[in-house]
PDB file of C-alpha atoms in Angstrom:
ATOM      1  CA  UNK P  33     -28.385 -24.128 -46.576  1.00  0.00           C
ATOM      2  CA  UNK P  34     -25.384 -25.687 -49.007  1.00  0.00           C
ATOM      3  CA  UNK P  35     -23.719 -27.857 -46.471  1.00  0.00           C
ATOM      4  CA  UNK P  36     -20.539 -26.522 -45.639  1.00  0.00           C
ATOM      5  CA  UNK P  37     -16.799 -27.404 -47.521  1.00  0.00           C
ATOM      6  CA  UNK P  38     -13.240 -27.038 -46.306  1.00  0.00           C
ATOM      7  CA  UNK P  39     -10.780 -26.224 -49.529  1.00  0.00           C
ATOM      8  CA  UNK P  40      -7.037 -26.696 -49.460  1.00  0.00           C
ATOM      9  CA  UNK P  41      -4.628 -25.207 -50.611  1.00  0.00           C
ATOM     10  CA  UNK P  42      -1.092 -26.788 -50.879  1.00  0.00           C
ATOM     11  CA  UNK P  43       1.594 -23.835 -51.794  1.00  0.00           C
ATOM     12  CA  UNK P  44       5.551 -24.342 -53.366  1.00  0.00           C
ATOM     13  CA  UNK P  45       7.550 -22.017 -54.458  1.00  0.00           C
ATOM     14  CA  UNK P  46       7.467 -21.379 -57.614  1.00  0.00           C
ATOM     15  CA  UNK P  47       9.121 -21.729 -61.158  1.00  0.00           C
ATOM     16  CA  UNK P  48       9.648 -20.570 -64.711  1.00  0.00           C
ATOM     17  CA  UNK P  49       6.497 -21.368 -67.270  1.00  0.00           C
ATOM     18  CA  UNK P  50      10.128 -22.468 -70.050  1.00  0.00           C
ATOM     19  CA  UNK P  51      13.517 -23.121 -69.643  1.00  0.00           C
ATOM     20  CA  UNK P  52      14.306 -19.440 -71.545  1.00  0.00           C
ATOM     21  CA  UNK P  53      15.568 -16.489 -70.638  1.00  0.00           C
ATOM     22  CA  UNK P  54      13.099 -14.544 -71.153  1.00  0.00           C
ATOM     23  CA  UNK P  55      10.663 -17.312 -68.749  1.00  0.00           C
ATOM     24  CA  UNK P  56      13.107 -17.759 -66.530  1.00  0.00           C
ATOM     25  CA  UNK P  57      13.639 -13.621 -66.365  1.00  0.00           C
ATOM     26  CA  UNK P  58       9.977 -12.740 -65.530  1.00  0.00           C
ATOM     27  CA  UNK P  59      10.556 -15.383 -62.827  1.00  0.00           C
ATOM     28  CA  UNK P  60      13.397 -14.191 -60.452  1.00  0.00           C
ATOM     29  CA  UNK P  61      11.865 -11.017 -61.247  1.00  0.00           C
ATOM     30  CA  UNK P  62       8.575 -11.888 -58.706  1.00  0.00           C
ATOM     31  CA  UNK P  63      11.509 -13.962 -56.508  1.00  0.00           C
ATOM     32  CA  UNK P  64      13.733 -11.908 -56.404  1.00  0.00           C
ATOM     33  CA  UNK P  65      11.628  -8.478 -55.767  1.00  0.00           C
ATOM     34  CA  UNK P  66      10.250 -10.261 -52.333  1.00  0.00           C
ATOM     35  CA  UNK P  67      11.354  -7.977 -49.306  1.00  0.00           C
ATOM     36  CA  UNK P  68      10.577 -11.781 -47.405  1.00  0.00           C
ATOM     37  CA  UNK P  69      13.332 -13.031 -49.758  1.00  0.00           C
ATOM     38  CA  UNK P  70      16.066 -10.662 -50.115  1.00  0.00           C
ATOM     39  CA  UNK P  71      16.164  -8.364 -46.786  1.00  0.00           C
ATOM     40  CA  UNK P  72      18.734  -5.485 -48.308  1.00  0.00           C
ATOM     41  CA  UNK P  73      17.543  -1.886 -48.847  1.00  0.00           C
ATOM     42  CA  UNK P  74      15.030  -1.462 -51.735  1.00  0.00           C
ATOM     43  CA  UNK P  75      16.904   1.271 -53.080  1.00  0.00           C
ATOM     44  CA  UNK P  76      20.599  -0.284 -53.072  1.00  0.00           C
ATOM     45  CA  UNK P  77      18.712  -3.712 -54.004  1.00  0.00           C
ATOM     46  CA  UNK P  78      16.460  -2.577 -57.326  1.00  0.00           C
ATOM     47  CA  UNK P  79      19.613  -0.962 -58.781  1.00  0.00           C
ATOM     48  CA  UNK P  80      21.353  -4.431 -58.623  1.00  0.00           C
ATOM     49  CA  UNK P  81      18.516  -6.780 -59.325  1.00  0.00           C
ATOM     50  CA  UNK P  82      17.983  -4.615 -62.836  1.00  0.00           C
ATOM     51  CA  UNK P  83      21.240  -3.882 -63.571  1.00  0.00           C
ATOM     52  CA  UNK P  84      22.862  -6.263 -62.993  1.00  0.00           C
ATOM     53  CA  UNK P  85      21.380  -9.447 -61.552  1.00  0.00           C
ATOM     54  CA  UNK P  86      17.924  -9.652 -64.393  1.00  0.00           C
ATOM     55  CA  UNK P  87      20.527  -8.541 -67.227  1.00  0.00           C
ATOM     56  CA  UNK P  88      23.088 -11.732 -66.798  1.00  0.00           C
ATOM     57  CA  UNK P  89      21.184 -14.982 -64.374  1.00  0.00           C
ATOM     58  CA  UNK P  90      18.213 -15.813 -66.358  1.00  0.00           C
ATOM     59  CA  UNK P  91      19.748 -16.472 -69.271  1.00  0.00           C
ATOM     60  CA  UNK P  92      22.727 -19.100 -67.439  1.00  0.00           C
ATOM     61  CA  UNK P  93      19.766 -20.296 -65.233  1.00  0.00           C
ATOM     62  CA  UNK P  94      17.878 -20.869 -68.462  1.00  0.00           C
ATOM     63  CA  UNK P  95      20.147 -23.655 -69.150  1.00  0.00           C
ATOM     64  CA  UNK P  96      20.511 -25.265 -66.220  1.00  0.00           C
ATOM     65  CA  UNK P  97      16.566 -25.367 -66.065  1.00  0.00           C
ATOM     66  CA  UNK P  98      16.692 -26.908 -69.163  1.00  0.00           C
ATOM     67  CA  UNK P  99      18.940 -29.715 -68.462  1.00  0.00           C
ATOM     68  CA  UNK P 100      16.100 -31.266 -65.963  1.00  0.00           C
ATOM     69  CA  UNK P 101      12.692 -29.612 -67.406  1.00  0.00           C
ATOM     70  CA  UNK P 102      11.588 -32.867 -68.309  1.00  0.00           C
ATOM     71  CA  UNK P 103       8.149 -34.392 -70.698  1.00  0.00           C
ATOM     72  CA  UNK P 104       5.353 -32.455 -68.138  1.00  0.00           C
ATOM     73  CA  UNK P 105       7.522 -30.021 -67.998  1.00  0.00           C
ATOM     74  CA  UNK P 106       9.196 -28.186 -63.806  1.00  0.00           C
ATOM     75  CA  UNK P 107      10.042 -31.448 -61.858  1.00  0.00           C
ATOM     76  CA  UNK P 108       9.055 -28.632 -58.920  1.00  0.00           C
ATOM     77  CA  UNK P 109       5.586 -28.244 -61.045  1.00  0.00           C
ATOM     78  CA  UNK P 110       5.474 -32.227 -61.819  1.00  0.00           C
ATOM     79  CA  UNK P 111       5.789 -33.315 -58.244  1.00  0.00           C
ATOM     80  CA  UNK P 112       3.555 -30.905 -57.396  1.00  0.00           C
ATOM     81  CA  UNK P 113       0.795 -31.709 -58.969  1.00  0.00           C
ATOM     82  CA  UNK P 114       1.339 -35.138 -58.587  1.00  0.00           C
ATOM     83  CA  UNK P 115       1.082 -34.656 -54.852  1.00  0.00           C
ATOM     84  CA  UNK P 116      -2.232 -32.895 -55.450  1.00  0.00           C
ATOM     85  CA  UNK P 117      -3.663 -35.827 -56.932  1.00  0.00           C
ATOM     86  CA  UNK P 118      -2.333 -37.940 -54.175  1.00  0.00           C
ATOM     87  CA  UNK P 119      -3.658 -35.934 -50.673  1.00  0.00           C
ATOM     88  CA  UNK P 120      -7.145 -35.793 -53.293  1.00  0.00           C
ATOM     89  CA  UNK P 121      -7.350 -39.598 -53.219  1.00  0.00           C
ATOM     90  CA  UNK P 122      -6.452 -40.119 -50.325  1.00  0.00           C
ATOM     91  CA  UNK P 123      -8.276 -37.756 -48.375  1.00  0.00           C
ATOM     92  CA  UNK P 124     -11.826 -38.777 -50.828  1.00  0.00           C
ATOM     93  CA  UNK P 125     -11.049 -42.686 -48.977  1.00  0.00           C
ATOM     94  CA  UNK P 126     -10.502 -41.271 -45.539  1.00  0.00           C
ATOM     95  CA  UNK P 127     -13.908 -38.992 -46.017  1.00  0.00           C
ATOM     96  CA  UNK P 128     -15.950 -42.510 -47.964  1.00  0.00           C
ATOM     97  CA  UNK P 129     -14.820 -43.702 -44.823  1.00  0.00           C
ATOM     98  CA  UNK P 130     -16.291 -41.875 -42.575  1.00  0.00           C
ATOM     99  CA  UNK P 131     -19.170 -42.034 -44.358  1.00  0.00           C
ATOM    100  CA  UNK P 132     -19.087 -38.381 -45.956  1.00  0.00           C
ATOM    101  CA  UNK P 133     -19.010 -37.267 -49.899  1.00  0.00           C
ATOM    102  CA  UNK P 134     -15.281 -37.885 -51.177  1.00  0.00           C
ATOM    103  CA  UNK P 135     -15.996 -34.241 -52.710  1.00  0.00           C
ATOM    104  CA  UNK P 136     -16.548 -32.442 -49.181  1.00  0.00           C
ATOM    105  CA  UNK P 137     -12.285 -31.018 -49.751  1.00  0.00           C
ATOM    106  CA  UNK P 138     -11.641 -29.815 -52.910  1.00  0.00           C
ATOM    107  CA  UNK P 139      -8.107 -29.998 -53.286  1.00  0.00           C
ATOM    108  CA  UNK P 140      -5.946 -26.975 -55.804  1.00  0.00           C
ATOM    109  CA  UNK P 141      -2.010 -25.824 -55.958  1.00  0.00           C
ATOM    110  CA  UNK P 142      -0.947 -23.100 -56.319  1.00  0.00           C
ATOM    111  CA  UNK P 143       2.729 -20.755 -56.509  1.00  0.00           C
ATOM    112  CA  UNK P 144       4.121 -18.496 -54.714  1.00  0.00           C
ATOM    113  CA  UNK P 145       5.667 -16.772 -57.820  1.00  0.00           C
ATOM    114  CA  UNK P 146       4.499 -17.997 -61.299  1.00  0.00           C
ATOM    115  CA  UNK P 147       2.212 -20.518 -61.587  1.00  0.00           C
ATOM    116  CA  UNK P 148      -0.336 -21.996 -61.244  1.00  0.00           C
ATOM    117  CA  UNK P 149      -1.457 -18.869 -59.262  1.00  0.00           C
ATOM    118  CA  UNK P 150      -3.657 -18.178 -55.977  1.00  0.00           C
ATOM    119  CA  UNK P 151      -6.111 -16.135 -57.567  1.00  0.00           C
ATOM    120  CA  UNK P 152      -7.688 -18.806 -59.781  1.00  0.00           C
ATOM    121  CA  UNK P 153      -7.482 -21.555 -56.645  1.00  0.00           C
ATOM    122  CA  UNK P 154      -9.120 -19.109 -54.946  1.00  0.00           C
ATOM    123  CA  UNK P 155     -11.835 -18.505 -57.925  1.00  0.00           C
ATOM    124  CA  UNK P 156     -12.239 -22.604 -58.522  1.00  0.00           C
ATOM    125  CA  UNK P 157     -13.147 -22.511 -54.527  1.00  0.00           C
ATOM    126  CA  UNK P 158     -15.012 -20.037 -54.692  1.00  0.00           C
ATOM    127  CA  UNK P 159     -17.389 -22.356 -57.744  1.00  0.00           C
ATOM    128  CA  UNK P 160     -16.965 -24.931 -55.402  1.00  0.00           C
ATOM    129  CA  UNK P 161     -18.783 -23.657 -52.485  1.00  0.00           C
ATOM    130  CA  UNK P 162     -15.476 -23.731 -49.708  1.00  0.00           C
ATOM    131  CA  UNK P 163     -16.609 -21.063 -46.904  1.00  0.00           C
ATOM    132  CA  UNK P 164     -13.261 -22.653 -45.584  1.00  0.00           C
ATOM    133  CA  UNK P 165      -9.721 -23.048 -46.614  1.00  0.00           C
ATOM    134  CA  UNK P 166      -6.469 -24.641 -44.524  1.00  0.00           C
ATOM    135  CA  UNK P 167      -3.411 -23.186 -46.250  1.00  0.00           C
ATOM    136  CA  UNK P 168      -1.156 -26.009 -46.576  1.00  0.00           C
ATOM    137  CA  UNK P 169       2.759 -24.143 -47.686  1.00  0.00           C
ATOM    138  CA  UNK P 170       4.682 -27.487 -48.874  1.00  0.00           C
ATOM    139  CA  UNK P 171       7.512 -25.658 -46.419  1.00  0.00           C
ATOM    140  CA  UNK P 172       8.952 -28.472 -43.787  1.00  0.00           C
ATOM    141  CA  UNK P 173      10.951 -25.983 -41.843  1.00  0.00           C
ATOM    142  CA  UNK P 174       9.511 -22.794 -40.798  1.00  0.00           C
ATOM    143  CA  UNK P 175      11.263 -20.277 -43.058  1.00  0.00           C
ATOM    144  CA  UNK P 176       9.977 -16.321 -43.561  1.00  0.00           C
ATOM    145  CA  UNK P 177      12.045 -16.506 -47.140  1.00  0.00           C
ATOM    146  CA  UNK P 178       9.566 -19.639 -48.149  1.00  0.00           C
ATOM    147  CA  UNK P 179       6.623 -19.826 -45.149  1.00  0.00           C
ATOM    148  CA  UNK P 180       5.895 -16.651 -44.753  1.00  0.00           C
ATOM    149  CA  UNK P 181       6.632 -15.567 -48.328  1.00  0.00           C
ATOM    150  CA  UNK P 182       3.540 -17.914 -49.293  1.00  0.00           C
ATOM    151  CA  UNK P 183       1.035 -16.608 -46.773  1.00  0.00           C
ATOM    152  CA  UNK P 184       1.808 -12.933 -47.034  1.00  0.00           C
ATOM    153  CA  UNK P 185       0.495 -13.683 -50.411  1.00  0.00           C
ATOM    154  CA  UNK P 186      -2.441 -15.684 -49.349  1.00  0.00           C
ATOM    155  CA  UNK P 187      -3.149 -12.614 -47.021  1.00  0.00           C
ATOM    156  CA  UNK P 188      -2.613  -9.598 -49.975  1.00  0.00           C
ATOM    157  CA  UNK P 189      -5.421 -12.042 -52.177  1.00  0.00           C
ATOM    158  CA  UNK P 190      -7.750 -12.141 -49.266  1.00  0.00           C
ATOM    159  CA  UNK P 191      -7.453  -8.106 -49.458  1.00  0.00           C
ATOM    160  CA  UNK P 192      -9.358  -8.149 -52.920  1.00  0.00           C
ATOM    161  CA  UNK P 193     -11.486 -10.765 -51.869  1.00  0.00           C
ATOM    162  CA  UNK P 194     -15.082  -9.364 -51.356  1.00  0.00           C
ATOM    163  CA  UNK P 195     -16.247 -12.376 -49.610  1.00  0.00           C
ATOM    164  CA  UNK P 196     -13.130 -13.941 -47.440  1.00  0.00           C
ATOM    165  CA  UNK P 197     -13.871 -17.575 -46.395  1.00  0.00           C
ATOM    166  CA  UNK P 198     -12.449 -19.010 -43.015  1.00  0.00           C
ATOM    167  CA  UNK P 199      -7.996 -18.949 -42.965  1.00  0.00           C
ATOM    168  CA  UNK P 200      -6.249 -21.631 -41.329  1.00  0.00           C
ATOM    169  CA  UNK P 201      -2.132 -22.557 -42.070  1.00  0.00           C
ATOM    170  CA  UNK P 202       0.415 -24.637 -41.163  1.00  0.00           C
ATOM    171  CA  UNK P 203       3.388 -23.160 -40.332  1.00  0.00           C
ATOM    172  CA  UNK P 204       5.931 -26.202 -40.481  1.00  0.00           C
ATOM    173  CA  UNK P 205       5.608 -29.954 -40.171  1.00  0.00           C
ATOM    174  CA  UNK P 206       9.658 -30.658 -39.660  1.00  0.00           C
ATOM    175  CA  UNK P 207       9.076 -32.901 -36.355  1.00  0.00           C
ATOM    176  CA  UNK P 208       5.758 -34.731 -37.562  1.00  0.00           C
ATOM    177  CA  UNK P 209       6.214 -38.517 -37.603  1.00  0.00           C
ATOM    178  CA  UNK P 210       4.234 -39.359 -41.087  1.00  0.00           C
ATOM    179  CA  UNK P 211       6.850 -37.253 -42.482  1.00  0.00           C
ATOM    180  CA  UNK P 212       9.577 -38.392 -40.892  1.00  0.00           C
ATOM    181  CA  UNK P 213       9.081 -42.057 -41.441  1.00  0.00           C
ATOM    182  CA  UNK P 214       8.579 -41.137 -45.316  1.00  0.00           C
ATOM    183  CA  UNK P 215      12.123 -39.635 -45.095  1.00  0.00           C
ATOM    184  CA  UNK P 216      13.436 -42.791 -43.636  1.00  0.00           C
ATOM    185  CA  UNK P 217      11.714 -44.896 -46.747  1.00  0.00           C
ATOM    186  CA  UNK P 218      13.586 -42.437 -49.193  1.00  0.00           C
ATOM    187  CA  UNK P 219      16.396 -43.018 -47.499  1.00  0.00           C
ATOM    188  CA  UNK P 220      16.134 -46.863 -47.601  1.00  0.00           C
ATOM    189  CA  UNK P 221      15.039 -47.504 -50.466  1.00  0.00           C
ATOM    190  CA  UNK P 222      19.189 -45.524 -51.957  1.00  0.00           C
ATOM    191  CA  UNK P 223      20.214 -47.087 -49.611  1.00  0.00           C
ATOM    192  CA  UNK P 224      19.710 -50.875 -50.975  1.00  0.00           C
ATOM    193  CA  UNK P 225      23.318 -51.300 -51.991  1.00  0.00           C
ATOM    194  CA  UNK P 226      24.712 -51.072 -49.474  1.00  0.00           C
ATOM    195  CA  UNK P 227      24.728 -48.648 -46.368  1.00  0.00           C
ATOM    196  CA  UNK P 228      27.205 -45.865 -47.071  1.00  0.00           C
ATOM    197  CA  UNK P 229      29.712 -43.868 -44.657  1.00  0.00           C
ATOM    198  CA  UNK P 230      28.494 -40.996 -44.077  1.00  0.00           C
ATOM    199  CA  UNK P 231      24.798 -39.521 -44.183  1.00  0.00           C
ATOM    200  CA  UNK P 232      24.951 -35.804 -46.008  1.00  0.00           C
ATOM    201  CA  UNK P 233      21.456 -34.171 -45.249  1.00  0.00           C
ATOM    202  CA  UNK P 234      21.907 -31.202 -47.220  1.00  0.00           C
ATOM    203  CA  UNK P 235      19.574 -28.102 -45.925  1.00  0.00           C
ATOM    204  CA  UNK P 236      18.492 -25.302 -48.403  1.00  0.00           C
ATOM    205  CA  UNK P 237      20.985 -22.391 -47.048  1.00  0.00           C
ATOM    206  CA  UNK P 238      19.280 -18.615 -45.830  1.00  0.00           C
ATOM    207  CA  UNK P 239      21.486 -15.804 -44.635  1.00  0.00           C
ATOM    208  CA  UNK P 240      23.425 -16.278 -41.494  1.00  0.00           C
ATOM    209  CA  UNK P 241      21.586 -13.485 -40.438  1.00  0.00           C
ATOM    210  CA  UNK P 242      17.771 -14.672 -41.116  1.00  0.00           C
ATOM    211  CA  UNK P 243      19.301 -16.631 -38.240  1.00  0.00           C
ATOM    212  CA  UNK P 244      20.320 -14.057 -36.123  1.00  0.00           C
ATOM    213  CA  UNK P 245      16.785 -12.142 -36.418  1.00  0.00           C
ATOM    214  CA  UNK P 246      14.785 -15.214 -35.034  1.00  0.00           C
ATOM    215  CA  UNK P 247      13.932 -16.936 -37.361  1.00  0.00           C
ATOM    216  CA  UNK P 248      13.091 -20.905 -36.468  1.00  0.00           C
ATOM    217  CA  UNK P 249      14.510 -22.655 -39.771  1.00  0.00           C
ATOM    218  CA  UNK P 250      18.296 -23.874 -38.499  1.00  0.00           C
ATOM    219  CA  UNK P 251      17.190 -25.484 -35.644  1.00  0.00           C
ATOM    220  CA  UNK P 252      13.575 -27.080 -37.148  1.00  0.00           C
ATOM    221  CA  UNK P 253      16.565 -28.510 -39.515  1.00  0.00           C
ATOM    222  CA  UNK P 254      18.843 -29.793 -36.821  1.00  0.00           C
ATOM    223  CA  UNK P 255      15.947 -31.100 -35.686  1.00  0.00           C
ATOM    224  CA  UNK P 256      14.025 -32.988 -38.688  1.00  0.00           C
ATOM    225  CA  UNK P 257      18.079 -34.621 -38.967  1.00  0.00           C
ATOM    226  CA  UNK P 258      18.224 -35.585 -35.713  1.00  0.00           C
ATOM    227  CA  UNK P 259      14.779 -37.036 -35.128  1.00  0.00           C
ATOM    228  CA  UNK P 260      15.483 -38.713 -38.865  1.00  0.00           C
ATOM    229  CA  UNK P 261      18.999 -40.439 -37.190  1.00  0.00           C
ATOM    230  CA  UNK P 262      16.925 -41.689 -34.882  1.00  0.00           C
ATOM    231  CA  UNK P 263      14.171 -43.354 -37.326  1.00  0.00           C
ATOM    232  CA  UNK P 264      17.459 -44.630 -38.921  1.00  0.00           C
ATOM    233  CA  UNK P 265      19.225 -46.272 -36.623  1.00  0.00           C
ATOM    234  CA  UNK P 266      21.905 -43.881 -37.020  1.00  0.00           C
ATOM    235  CA  UNK P 267      24.369 -42.888 -34.536  1.00  0.00           C
ATOM    236  CA  UNK P 268      24.951 -38.837 -34.233  1.00  0.00           C
ATOM    237  CA  UNK P 269      28.752 -39.742 -35.847  1.00  0.00           C
ATOM    238  CA  UNK P 270      27.185 -41.173 -38.679  1.00  0.00           C
ATOM    239  CA  UNK P 271      25.189 -38.533 -40.411  1.00  0.00           C
ATOM    240  CA  UNK P 272      25.806 -34.165 -41.149  1.00  0.00           C
ATOM    241  CA  UNK P 273      23.880 -31.186 -41.340  1.00  0.00           C
ATOM    242  CA  UNK P 274      25.041 -29.163 -44.156  1.00  0.00           C
ATOM    243  CA  UNK P 275      23.846 -26.304 -46.135  1.00  0.00           C
ATOM    244  CA  UNK P 276      23.490 -25.420 -50.188  1.00  0.00           C
ATOM    245  CA  UNK P 277      22.428 -22.264 -52.243  1.00  0.00           C
ATOM    246  CA  UNK P 278      24.229 -19.702 -51.179  1.00  0.00           C
ATOM    247  CA  UNK P 279      23.889 -16.399 -52.772  1.00  0.00           C
ATOM    248  CA  UNK P 280      26.048 -13.519 -52.213  1.00  0.00           C
ATOM    249  CA  UNK P 281      29.043 -12.960 -50.682  1.00  0.00           C
ATOM    250  CA  UNK P 282      27.270 -12.481 -46.759  1.00  0.00           C
ATOM    251  CA  UNK P 283      27.362 -15.546 -44.348  1.00  0.00           C
ATOM    252  CA  UNK P 284      25.301 -18.249 -44.697  1.00  0.00           C
ATOM    253  CA  UNK P 285      24.242 -21.003 -42.133  1.00  0.00           C
ATOM    254  CA  UNK P 286      26.582 -23.194 -41.945  1.00  0.00           C
ATOM    255  CA  UNK P 287      28.644 -26.234 -42.901  1.00  0.00           C
ATOM    256  CA  UNK P 288      28.467 -25.800 -46.116  1.00  0.00           C
ATOM    257  CA  UNK P 289      27.685 -28.219 -48.353  1.00  0.00           C
ATOM    258  CA  UNK P 290      29.901 -28.541 -50.926  1.00  0.00           C
ATOM    259  CA  UNK P 291      32.782 -27.409 -47.898  1.00  0.00           C
ATOM    260  CA  UNK P 292      31.845 -30.355 -46.366  1.00  0.00           C
ATOM    261  CA  UNK P 293      31.879 -33.100 -48.851  1.00  0.00           C
ATOM    262  CA  UNK P 294      35.474 -32.129 -49.685  1.00  0.00           C
ATOM    263  CA  UNK P 295      36.356 -32.598 -45.830  1.00  0.00           C
ATOM    264  CA  UNK P 296      34.768 -35.605 -45.772  1.00  0.00           C
ATOM    265  CA  UNK P 297      37.078 -36.525 -48.415  1.00  0.00           C
ATOM    266  CA  UNK P 298      40.674 -35.720 -46.584  1.00  0.00           C
ATOM    267  CA  UNK P 299      39.225 -37.396 -44.579  1.00  0.00           C
ATOM    268  CA  UNK P 300      39.509 -40.666 -46.000  1.00  0.00           C
ATOM    269  CA  UNK P 301      35.183 -40.996 -46.241  1.00  0.00           C
ATOM    270  CA  UNK P 302      34.721 -43.553 -48.823  1.00  0.00           C
ATOM    271  CA  UNK P 303      31.151 -43.086 -49.320  1.00  0.00           C
ATOM    272  CA  UNK P 304      28.447 -40.782 -48.618  1.00  0.00           C
TER     273      UNK P 304
END
C-alpha cells in the first residue's frame, strides 16, 4: 500500500580519494583493469599494468591531482555533488508544481570507480522505498569505455540483489537542446571580453579502434559541435573539433588538440 517512488542515480567516472600516490594507485588499478577501458588481451595488459604503469604513473599523477585539489576535494567529485544538489532542487520544484510530494524522487550520486559507491546508493534507494531507478551516466556522448562501463557496474550490482528495482537508463544526451544551450551559455560567458578568432572544441580522446568497432562517440562529438556552432551563430570555418588525452602509441581519434593548436599558431590565428 505504499506509494511508488522513483530514484535517480547520477553516475560519473570516478576520482582518487586523495591526491596521494597510494590513493591514485588504488584508483588506477580499478580504472585500468576494466576491460571496457583497455581492450588489450588481459594476460599482456596485466603485465604492463602491474609491472610498469602502477609502479610509475601514480606518483606522477598524484602531483597533478594535488595542483587542482580544492578545499572540498576532487573537482570532479565537488562538481558532481553540486549537480546532484541542483537537480534535487529543480526536480523538487517541478514535483511541487505538479502537486506531488517533493521527496518522491530521491537522487543519489555514484562513481564507476571509487567513492561514493554504487552499492551505497542502492542501499539508500532501498531504504527510501524506491522500486524503480533511472540511471543517468553523466557522459553526454556515448562511449563503451565510459557509458557502458558505468552501466556494467550497475547491472553487476543488480546481480547481487534479491529485490532488483525496475531499471531504466539514459545512454547519451549529446544533442539534447538543454545540453547544447548550457554549453552555449558557458562559451558566451568566456567570450565576454571579445570573440576569439577560432573556437576549439576539445573532446576526450578514444583509440581509433573504438570508432572502427562501432562506437558512436566520434560522430556524437561532431554532432554536438555542429549544434553548438549553430547555437552560437558560428560559421563552420570558425570552429574546429579536436581530441585530447592520448595514452600509449596506438592511433587515437584525430585531429589531436595539441597538434591543432600548433597548426593554428603557425597559420597566424591570434586568439582561440
